[in-house]
Amino acid sequence: MLLGLLAALVVVAVATYPGQWFPAAVQGRWFFTSPVLGSSALAHRTAFAVYFGALVVLGLAWMWFLHVVRGDRQFPTWLALGVFALWSAPFLVGPPVSSDDAVVYAGVGQLVERGLDPYEVGVDALGDEPVVGASSPFWRDAPAPYGPLYLRVTWLASVLTAGSFRATIVVLRLFGFACLALMALPLATLARRAGTTPAFAIAGVLCSPLVLVQLVGAAHNETLMILLLAGGVVLGLGGLDERAGGRRGAARVVAGVALCGAAAAVKLPALVGAVLLGWLWPGPGAPPSRRLAGAASAAALGAAALVAISLVTGMGLGWLGNLDAPQKAYTIAAPFTALGVVAQWLFDHLGWSVHGTLPLLRSVGLVLGIVGACVLLVRAERLGAVLALGLALMTLAATSPALWPWYLAWGLVFVGSVTLPLGLQLALVASNLLVTPLGPGVLDVNGRPVPSAAFVVLVCVGAGAVWLTRRSPLPGVLSSRAPR
């Protein structure tokens, strides 16, 4: 436990280093600077080695802790929550790590505070404000793609901090931490439903390096999304269990679907939770037509909740037209983007006049991801509703045109309540190594995108080959649950 805390402290301390690809290089000094690891006298390579080394140590500490909790069914839930709070503490007070999106959130909050429409203008509309210079140039003139519910949160944080973007980041981070702490409630219910323990789910999800670094340290808005989504799914599944109870059970399902719609007012993929509840509503043995009707009705209800929130918050529906903004960033960690880069390079190298390969393969990946998610939802009764939803959300994240590590948190909440096989643990630890302390992907900034993309393609092909050689439909997942 203390090893994880030490690793977190080192990550935060070296994040104050003022060299290139560290937050201080563009955002200026944080509220504090580490006297050793944050010193400009430190060699640049040493700073990087310490930063990524500490992330690896944090990941190993988490894997050890998860092993301990997995082997002890009586492990106290409060102790698992205590470890989450202990390991989160350094990230709560340090500069943004692994992403600078929180700076943009702070700028968007100022836009809303000034009466500007963040769905029409970027943070550069603020003029000479410090938050503009601290924001990533890539996003300064980009209208916000974030849902209206979270934009109101950024507005409130900006008001409370009088527009100081650093203080706003701290407030947003505290808000996100509160959301994660509340996540312990639906996580406990999901774990019991799956036959695991609340301590296992909390250790696997909340204490994971992905959540600590990307959701606490980077203050991404997934925290509000997954809290509402998990709450909606728990409420809805409880209503499905009470189907025989008539109106009470139906009311709980409707409320659960509406909460999924509220989660989609932060990020749209949360609507998948509403579709799952609608698909399961007719009950075992129901014909496909009834299931499709239930899924469509639930999706419509969730969308109605989303529209209502957009209008009630006063933000409108302009954000829906900006949903393609994240795709403008080319992250080679996205398998289909990597495949497109390699394919286009091969065509060009062979002298073939083939154009549009990259956008075509990105679109193919998006379609395949949707199809794969639908297949998983259709098999929800066989796999278990919680696991099926988690795998569906992870599939959508992995096949998206631009894959960022924090997208994996969508499905981790549900998969981690059921199982965390070794392969997935290693993937979660490695995901933090794909981005620099400032945020841009290491695979994007090393100046050699083709070898990097080829590496990603080979890893994906290798993982697929291993998957095909195993005869279980979901190898390593259904067989690696916590002890019952």
PDB file of C-alpha atoms in Angstrom, residues 69-256:
ATOM      1  CA  VAL A  69      -7.936  -8.783  -2.277  1.00  0.00           C
ATOM      2  CA  ARG A  70      -8.787 -11.535  -4.757  1.00  0.00           C
ATOM      3  CA  GLY A  71      -7.428 -14.163  -2.382  1.00  0.00           C
ATOM      4  CA  ASP A  72      -9.325 -12.926   0.674  1.00  0.00           C
ATOM      5  CA  ARG A  73     -13.092 -12.924   0.361  1.00  0.00           C
ATOM      6  CA  GLN A  74     -13.353 -11.269   3.781  1.00  0.00           C
ATOM      7  CA  PHE A  75     -11.127  -8.337   2.822  1.00  0.00           C
ATOM      8  CA  PRO A  76     -12.751  -5.211   4.328  1.00  0.00           C
ATOM      9  CA  THR A  77     -14.473  -2.931   1.858  1.00  0.00           C
ATOM     10  CA  TRP A  78     -13.553   0.117   3.923  1.00  0.00           C
ATOM     11  CA  LEU A  79      -9.867  -0.778   3.647  1.00  0.00           C
ATOM     12  CA  ALA A  80     -10.074  -0.989  -0.145  1.00  0.00           C
ATOM     13  CA  LEU A  81     -11.709   2.449  -0.146  1.00  0.00           C
ATOM     14  CA  GLY A  82      -8.972   3.693   2.171  1.00  0.00           C
ATOM     15  CA  VAL A  83      -6.290   2.562  -0.281  1.00  0.00           C
ATOM     16  CA  PHE A  84      -8.123   4.370  -3.083  1.00  0.00           C
ATOM     17  CA  ALA A  85      -8.170   7.583  -1.035  1.00  0.00           C
ATOM     18  CA  LEU A  86      -4.513   7.155  -0.010  1.00  0.00           C
ATOM     19  CA  TRP A  87      -3.264   6.596  -3.561  1.00  0.00           C
ATOM     20  CA  SER A  88      -5.470   9.391  -4.912  1.00  0.00           C
ATOM     21  CA  ALA A  89      -4.233  12.032  -2.450  1.00  0.00           C
ATOM     22  CA  PRO A  90      -1.077  13.050  -4.375  1.00  0.00           C
ATOM     23  CA  PHE A  91      -2.982  13.324  -7.659  1.00  0.00           C
ATOM     24  CA  LEU A  92      -5.593  15.570  -6.036  1.00  0.00           C
ATOM     25  CA  VAL A  93      -3.093  18.327  -5.336  1.00  0.00           C
ATOM     26  CA  GLY A  94      -0.599  17.968  -8.190  1.00  0.00           C
ATOM     27  CA  PRO A  95      -0.594  19.447 -11.700  1.00  0.00           C
ATOM     28  CA  PRO A  96      -2.578  17.754 -14.475  1.00  0.00           C
ATOM     29  CA  VAL A  97      -0.825  14.556 -15.494  1.00  0.00           C
ATOM     30  CA  SER A  98      -1.011  12.523 -18.676  1.00  0.00           C
ATOM     31  CA  SER A  99      -3.410  14.977 -20.337  1.00  0.00           C
ATOM     32  CA  ASP A 100      -4.068  18.711 -20.516  1.00  0.00           C
ATOM     33  CA  ASP A 101      -7.798  18.347 -21.164  1.00  0.00           C
ATOM     34  CA  ALA A 102      -8.516  19.730 -17.690  1.00  0.00           C
ATOM     35  CA  VAL A 103      -7.075  23.080 -18.793  1.00  0.00           C
ATOM     36  CA  VAL A 104      -9.564  23.144 -21.673  1.00  0.00           C
ATOM     37  CA  TYR A 105     -12.360  22.253 -19.223  1.00  0.00           C
ATOM     38  CA  ALA A 106     -11.374  25.285 -17.141  1.00  0.00           C
ATOM     39  CA  GLY A 107     -11.391  27.471 -20.257  1.00  0.00           C
ATOM     40  CA  VAL A 108     -14.812  26.182 -21.300  1.00  0.00           C
ATOM     41  CA  GLY A 109     -16.113  27.024 -17.827  1.00  0.00           C
ATOM     42  CA  GLN A 110     -14.943  30.599 -18.319  1.00  0.00           C
ATOM     43  CA  LEU A 111     -16.662  30.712 -21.718  1.00  0.00           C
ATOM     44  CA  VAL A 112     -19.970  29.698 -20.142  1.00  0.00           C
ATOM     45  CA  GLU A 113     -19.450  32.159 -17.285  1.00  0.00           C
ATOM     46  CA  ARG A 114     -19.030  35.006 -19.798  1.00  0.00           C
ATOM     47  CA  GLY A 115     -22.136  34.050 -21.734  1.00  0.00           C
ATOM     48  CA  LEU A 116     -20.240  32.743 -24.770  1.00  0.00           C
ATOM     49  CA  ASP A 117     -21.383  29.573 -26.508  1.00  0.00           C
ATOM     50  CA  PRO A 118     -18.629  26.922 -26.133  1.00  0.00           C
ATOM     51  CA  TYR A 119     -20.303  24.912 -28.878  1.00  0.00           C
ATOM     52  CA  GLU A 120     -19.610  27.714 -31.336  1.00  0.00           C
ATOM     53  CA  VAL A 121     -16.224  29.081 -30.222  1.00  0.00           C
ATOM     54  CA  GLY A 122     -13.020  27.706 -28.692  1.00  0.00           C
ATOM     55  CA  VAL A 123     -11.207  28.913 -25.588  1.00  0.00           C
ATOM     56  CA  ASP A 124      -9.215  31.363 -27.707  1.00  0.00           C
ATOM     57  CA  ALA A 125     -12.362  33.543 -27.666  1.00  0.00           C
ATOM     58  CA  LEU A 126     -11.315  34.454 -24.107  1.00  0.00           C
ATOM     59  CA  GLY A 127      -8.517  36.635 -25.478  1.00  0.00           C
ATOM     60  CA  ASP A 128      -5.420  37.085 -23.348  1.00  0.00           C
ATOM     61  CA  GLU A 129      -6.568  34.997 -20.392  1.00  0.00           C
ATOM     62  CA  PRO A 130      -3.845  32.716 -18.920  1.00  0.00           C
ATOM     63  CA  VAL A 131      -5.969  29.654 -19.610  1.00  0.00           C
ATOM     64  CA  VAL A 132      -5.695  30.269 -23.356  1.00  0.00           C
ATOM     65  CA  GLY A 133      -1.900  30.169 -23.346  1.00  0.00           C
ATOM     66  CA  ALA A 134      -1.930  27.099 -21.097  1.00  0.00           C
ATOM     67  CA  SER A 135      -4.335  25.182 -23.367  1.00  0.00           C
ATOM     68  CA  SER A 136      -3.164  22.830 -26.069  1.00  0.00           C
ATOM     69  CA  PRO A 137      -2.896  24.695 -29.422  1.00  0.00           C
ATOM     70  CA  PHE A 138      -4.790  21.804 -30.990  1.00  0.00           C
ATOM     71  CA  TRP A 139      -7.929  22.595 -28.983  1.00  0.00           C
ATOM     72  CA  ARG A 140      -7.774  26.381 -28.571  1.00  0.00           C
ATOM     73  CA  ASP A 141     -10.030  27.189 -31.516  1.00  0.00           C
ATOM     74  CA  ALA A 142     -12.085  23.975 -31.350  1.00  0.00           C
ATOM     75  CA  PRO A 143     -15.694  24.186 -30.101  1.00  0.00           C
ATOM     76  CA  ALA A 144     -16.362  21.912 -27.149  1.00  0.00           C
ATOM     77  CA  PRO A 145     -17.549  18.332 -27.791  1.00  0.00           C
ATOM     78  CA  TYR A 146     -18.497  17.833 -24.135  1.00  0.00           C
ATOM     79  CA  GLY A 147     -22.059  17.242 -23.029  1.00  0.00           C
ATOM     80  CA  PRO A 148     -24.099  20.062 -21.441  1.00  0.00           C
ATOM     81  CA  LEU A 149     -24.302  18.481 -18.002  1.00  0.00           C
ATOM     82  CA  TYR A 150     -20.548  18.609 -17.512  1.00  0.00           C
ATOM     83  CA  LEU A 151     -20.299  22.086 -19.002  1.00  0.00           C
ATOM     84  CA  ARG A 152     -22.492  23.337 -16.174  1.00  0.00           C
ATOM     85  CA  VAL A 153     -20.075  21.698 -13.741  1.00  0.00           C
ATOM     86  CA  THR A 154     -17.149  23.546 -15.349  1.00  0.00           C
ATOM     87  CA  TRP A 155     -19.130  26.785 -15.180  1.00  0.00           C
ATOM     88  CA  LEU A 156     -19.776  26.344 -11.461  1.00  0.00           C
ATOM     89  CA  ALA A 157     -16.116  25.503 -10.814  1.00  0.00           C
ATOM     90  CA  SER A 158     -15.059  28.634 -12.701  1.00  0.00           C
ATOM     91  CA  VAL A 159     -17.459  30.783 -10.687  1.00  0.00           C
ATOM     92  CA  LEU A 160     -16.236  29.338  -7.383  1.00  0.00           C
ATOM     93  CA  THR A 161     -12.589  29.979  -8.235  1.00  0.00           C
ATOM     94  CA  ALA A 162     -13.012  33.458  -9.787  1.00  0.00           C
ATOM     95  CA  GLY A 163     -11.652  32.207 -13.105  1.00  0.00           C
ATOM     96  CA  SER A 164      -8.248  30.937 -11.903  1.00  0.00           C
ATOM     97  CA  PHE A 165      -7.684  28.000 -14.228  1.00  0.00           C
ATOM     98  CA  ARG A 166      -5.358  26.176 -11.803  1.00  0.00           C
ATOM     99  CA  ALA A 167      -7.857  26.489  -8.948  1.00  0.00           C
ATOM    100  CA  THR A 168     -10.640  25.450 -11.329  1.00  0.00           C
ATOM    101  CA  ILE A 169      -8.707  22.285 -12.183  1.00  0.00           C
ATOM    102  CA  VAL A 170      -8.403  21.447  -8.482  1.00  0.00           C
ATOM    103  CA  VAL A 171     -12.154  21.951  -7.973  1.00  0.00           C
ATOM    104  CA  LEU A 172     -12.976  19.788 -11.003  1.00  0.00           C
ATOM    105  CA  ARG A 173     -10.599  17.153  -9.712  1.00  0.00           C
ATOM    106  CA  LEU A 174     -12.247  17.175  -6.269  1.00  0.00           C
ATOM    107  CA  PHE A 175     -15.618  16.871  -7.964  1.00  0.00           C
ATOM    108  CA  GLY A 176     -14.379  13.907  -9.964  1.00  0.00           C
ATOM    109  CA  PHE A 177     -12.926  12.297  -6.847  1.00  0.00           C
ATOM    110  CA  ALA A 178     -16.299  12.656  -5.121  1.00  0.00           C
ATOM    111  CA  CYS A 179     -17.976  10.970  -8.088  1.00  0.00           C
ATOM    112  CA  LEU A 180     -15.500   8.099  -7.887  1.00  0.00           C
ATOM    113  CA  ALA A 181     -15.992   7.737  -4.131  1.00  0.00           C
ATOM    114  CA  LEU A 182     -19.745   7.519  -4.693  1.00  0.00           C
ATOM    115  CA  MET A 183     -19.031   4.883  -7.347  1.00  0.00           C
ATOM    116  CA  ALA A 184     -18.322   2.495  -4.474  1.00  0.00           C
ATOM    117  CA  LEU A 185     -22.101   2.100  -4.013  1.00  0.00           C
ATOM    118  CA  PRO A 186     -23.028   0.845  -7.502  1.00  0.00           C
ATOM    119  CA  LEU A 187     -19.725  -1.052  -7.707  1.00  0.00           C
ATOM    120  CA  ALA A 188     -20.654  -2.998  -4.585  1.00  0.00           C
ATOM    121  CA  THR A 189     -24.036  -3.895  -6.055  1.00  0.00           C
ATOM    122  CA  LEU A 190     -22.543  -4.871  -9.415  1.00  0.00           C
ATOM    123  CA  ALA A 191     -19.951  -7.047  -7.676  1.00  0.00           C
ATOM    124  CA  ARG A 192     -22.547  -8.892  -5.607  1.00  0.00           C
ATOM    125  CA  ARG A 193     -24.643  -9.454  -8.727  1.00  0.00           C
ATOM    126  CA  ALA A 194     -21.613 -10.951 -10.471  1.00  0.00           C
ATOM    127  CA  GLY A 195     -20.712 -13.142  -7.498  1.00  0.00           C
ATOM    128  CA  THR A 196     -17.568 -11.232  -6.538  1.00  0.00           C
ATOM    129  CA  THR A 197     -16.973  -8.943  -3.557  1.00  0.00           C
ATOM    130  CA  PRO A 198     -17.277  -5.165  -3.176  1.00  0.00           C
ATOM    131  CA  ALA A 199     -13.641  -4.992  -2.063  1.00  0.00           C
ATOM    132  CA  PHE A 200     -12.548  -6.746  -5.275  1.00  0.00           C
ATOM    133  CA  ALA A 201     -14.530  -4.326  -7.462  1.00  0.00           C
ATOM    134  CA  ILE A 202     -13.245  -1.265  -5.600  1.00  0.00           C
ATOM    135  CA  ALA A 203      -9.643  -2.504  -5.688  1.00  0.00           C
ATOM    136  CA  GLY A 204      -9.896  -3.463  -9.348  1.00  0.00           C
ATOM    137  CA  VAL A 205     -11.627  -0.328 -10.594  1.00  0.00           C
ATOM    138  CA  LEU A 206     -11.044   2.622  -8.271  1.00  0.00           C
ATOM    139  CA  CYS A 207      -7.492   1.680  -7.267  1.00  0.00           C
ATOM    140  CA  SER A 208      -6.418   0.904 -10.826  1.00  0.00           C
ATOM    141  CA  PRO A 209      -3.645   3.108 -12.253  1.00  0.00           C
ATOM    142  CA  LEU A 210      -5.947   3.981 -15.156  1.00  0.00           C
ATOM    143  CA  VAL A 211      -8.486   5.577 -12.809  1.00  0.00           C
ATOM    144  CA  LEU A 212      -5.885   7.176 -10.533  1.00  0.00           C
ATOM    145  CA  VAL A 213      -3.891   8.788 -13.324  1.00  0.00           C
ATOM    146  CA  GLN A 214      -6.471   9.458 -16.035  1.00  0.00           C
ATOM    147  CA  LEU A 215      -9.570  10.250 -13.962  1.00  0.00           C
ATOM    148  CA  VAL A 216      -8.153  11.672 -10.733  1.00  0.00           C
ATOM    149  CA  GLY A 217      -4.862  13.136 -11.920  1.00  0.00           C
ATOM    150  CA  ALA A 218      -6.064  14.245 -15.345  1.00  0.00           C
ATOM    151  CA  ALA A 219      -9.574  15.128 -14.063  1.00  0.00           C
ATOM    152  CA  HIS A 220     -11.350  13.736 -17.113  1.00  0.00           C
ATOM    153  CA  ASN A 221     -15.118  14.080 -17.219  1.00  0.00           C
ATOM    154  CA  GLU A 222     -15.597  10.310 -17.410  1.00  0.00           C
ATOM    155  CA  THR A 223     -16.032  10.401 -13.630  1.00  0.00           C
ATOM    156  CA  LEU A 224     -19.506  11.945 -13.841  1.00  0.00           C
ATOM    157  CA  MET A 225     -20.436   9.831 -16.847  1.00  0.00           C
ATOM    158  CA  ILE A 226     -19.587   6.471 -15.266  1.00  0.00           C
ATOM    159  CA  LEU A 227     -21.210   7.365 -11.937  1.00  0.00           C
ATOM    160  CA  LEU A 228     -24.526   8.150 -13.615  1.00  0.00           C
ATOM    161  CA  LEU A 229     -24.207   5.188 -15.973  1.00  0.00           C
ATOM    162  CA  ALA A 230     -23.386   2.684 -13.229  1.00  0.00           C
ATOM    163  CA  GLY A 231     -26.181   4.068 -11.062  1.00  0.00           C
ATOM    164  CA  GLY A 232     -28.642   3.794 -13.928  1.00  0.00           C
ATOM    165  CA  VAL A 233     -27.616   0.225 -14.755  1.00  0.00           C
ATOM    166  CA  VAL A 234     -27.846  -0.872 -11.119  1.00  0.00           C
ATOM    167  CA  LEU A 235     -31.277   0.737 -10.775  1.00  0.00           C
ATOM    168  CA  GLY A 236     -32.489  -0.737 -14.051  1.00  0.00           C
ATOM    169  CA  LEU A 237     -31.222  -4.257 -13.376  1.00  0.00           C
ATOM    170  CA  GLY A 238     -32.868  -4.121  -9.956  1.00  0.00           C
ATOM    171  CA  GLY A 239     -36.120  -3.202 -11.682  1.00  0.00           C
ATOM    172  CA  LEU A 240     -35.714  -6.130 -14.084  1.00  0.00           C
ATOM    173  CA  ASP A 241     -35.366  -8.436 -11.076  1.00  0.00           C
ATOM    174  CA  GLU A 242     -38.744  -7.097  -9.868  1.00  0.00           C
ATOM    175  CA  ARG A 243     -40.532  -7.542 -13.192  1.00  0.00           C
ATOM    176  CA  ALA A 244     -43.166  -9.669 -11.494  1.00  0.00           C
ATOM    177  CA  GLY A 245     -43.816  -6.775  -9.130  1.00  0.00           C
ATOM    178  CA  GLY A 246     -45.483  -4.781 -11.885  1.00  0.00           C
ATOM    179  CA  ARG A 247     -45.337  -1.004 -11.796  1.00  0.00           C
ATOM    180  CA  ARG A 248     -42.603  -0.698  -9.193  1.00  0.00           C
ATOM    181  CA  GLY A 249     -40.175  -2.767 -11.226  1.00  0.00           C
ATOM    182  CA  ALA A 250     -41.086  -0.929 -14.422  1.00  0.00           C
ATOM    183  CA  ALA A 251     -40.592   2.432 -12.719  1.00  0.00           C
ATOM    184  CA  ARG A 252     -37.106   1.424 -11.620  1.00  0.00           C
ATOM    185  CA  VAL A 253     -36.197   0.369 -15.149  1.00  0.00           C
ATOM    186  CA  VAL A 254     -37.486   3.661 -16.558  1.00  0.00           C
ATOM    187  CA  ALA A 255     -35.530   5.599 -13.932  1.00  0.00           C
ATOM    188  CA  GLY A 256     -32.422   3.570 -14.762  1.00  0.00           C
TER     189      GLY A 256
END
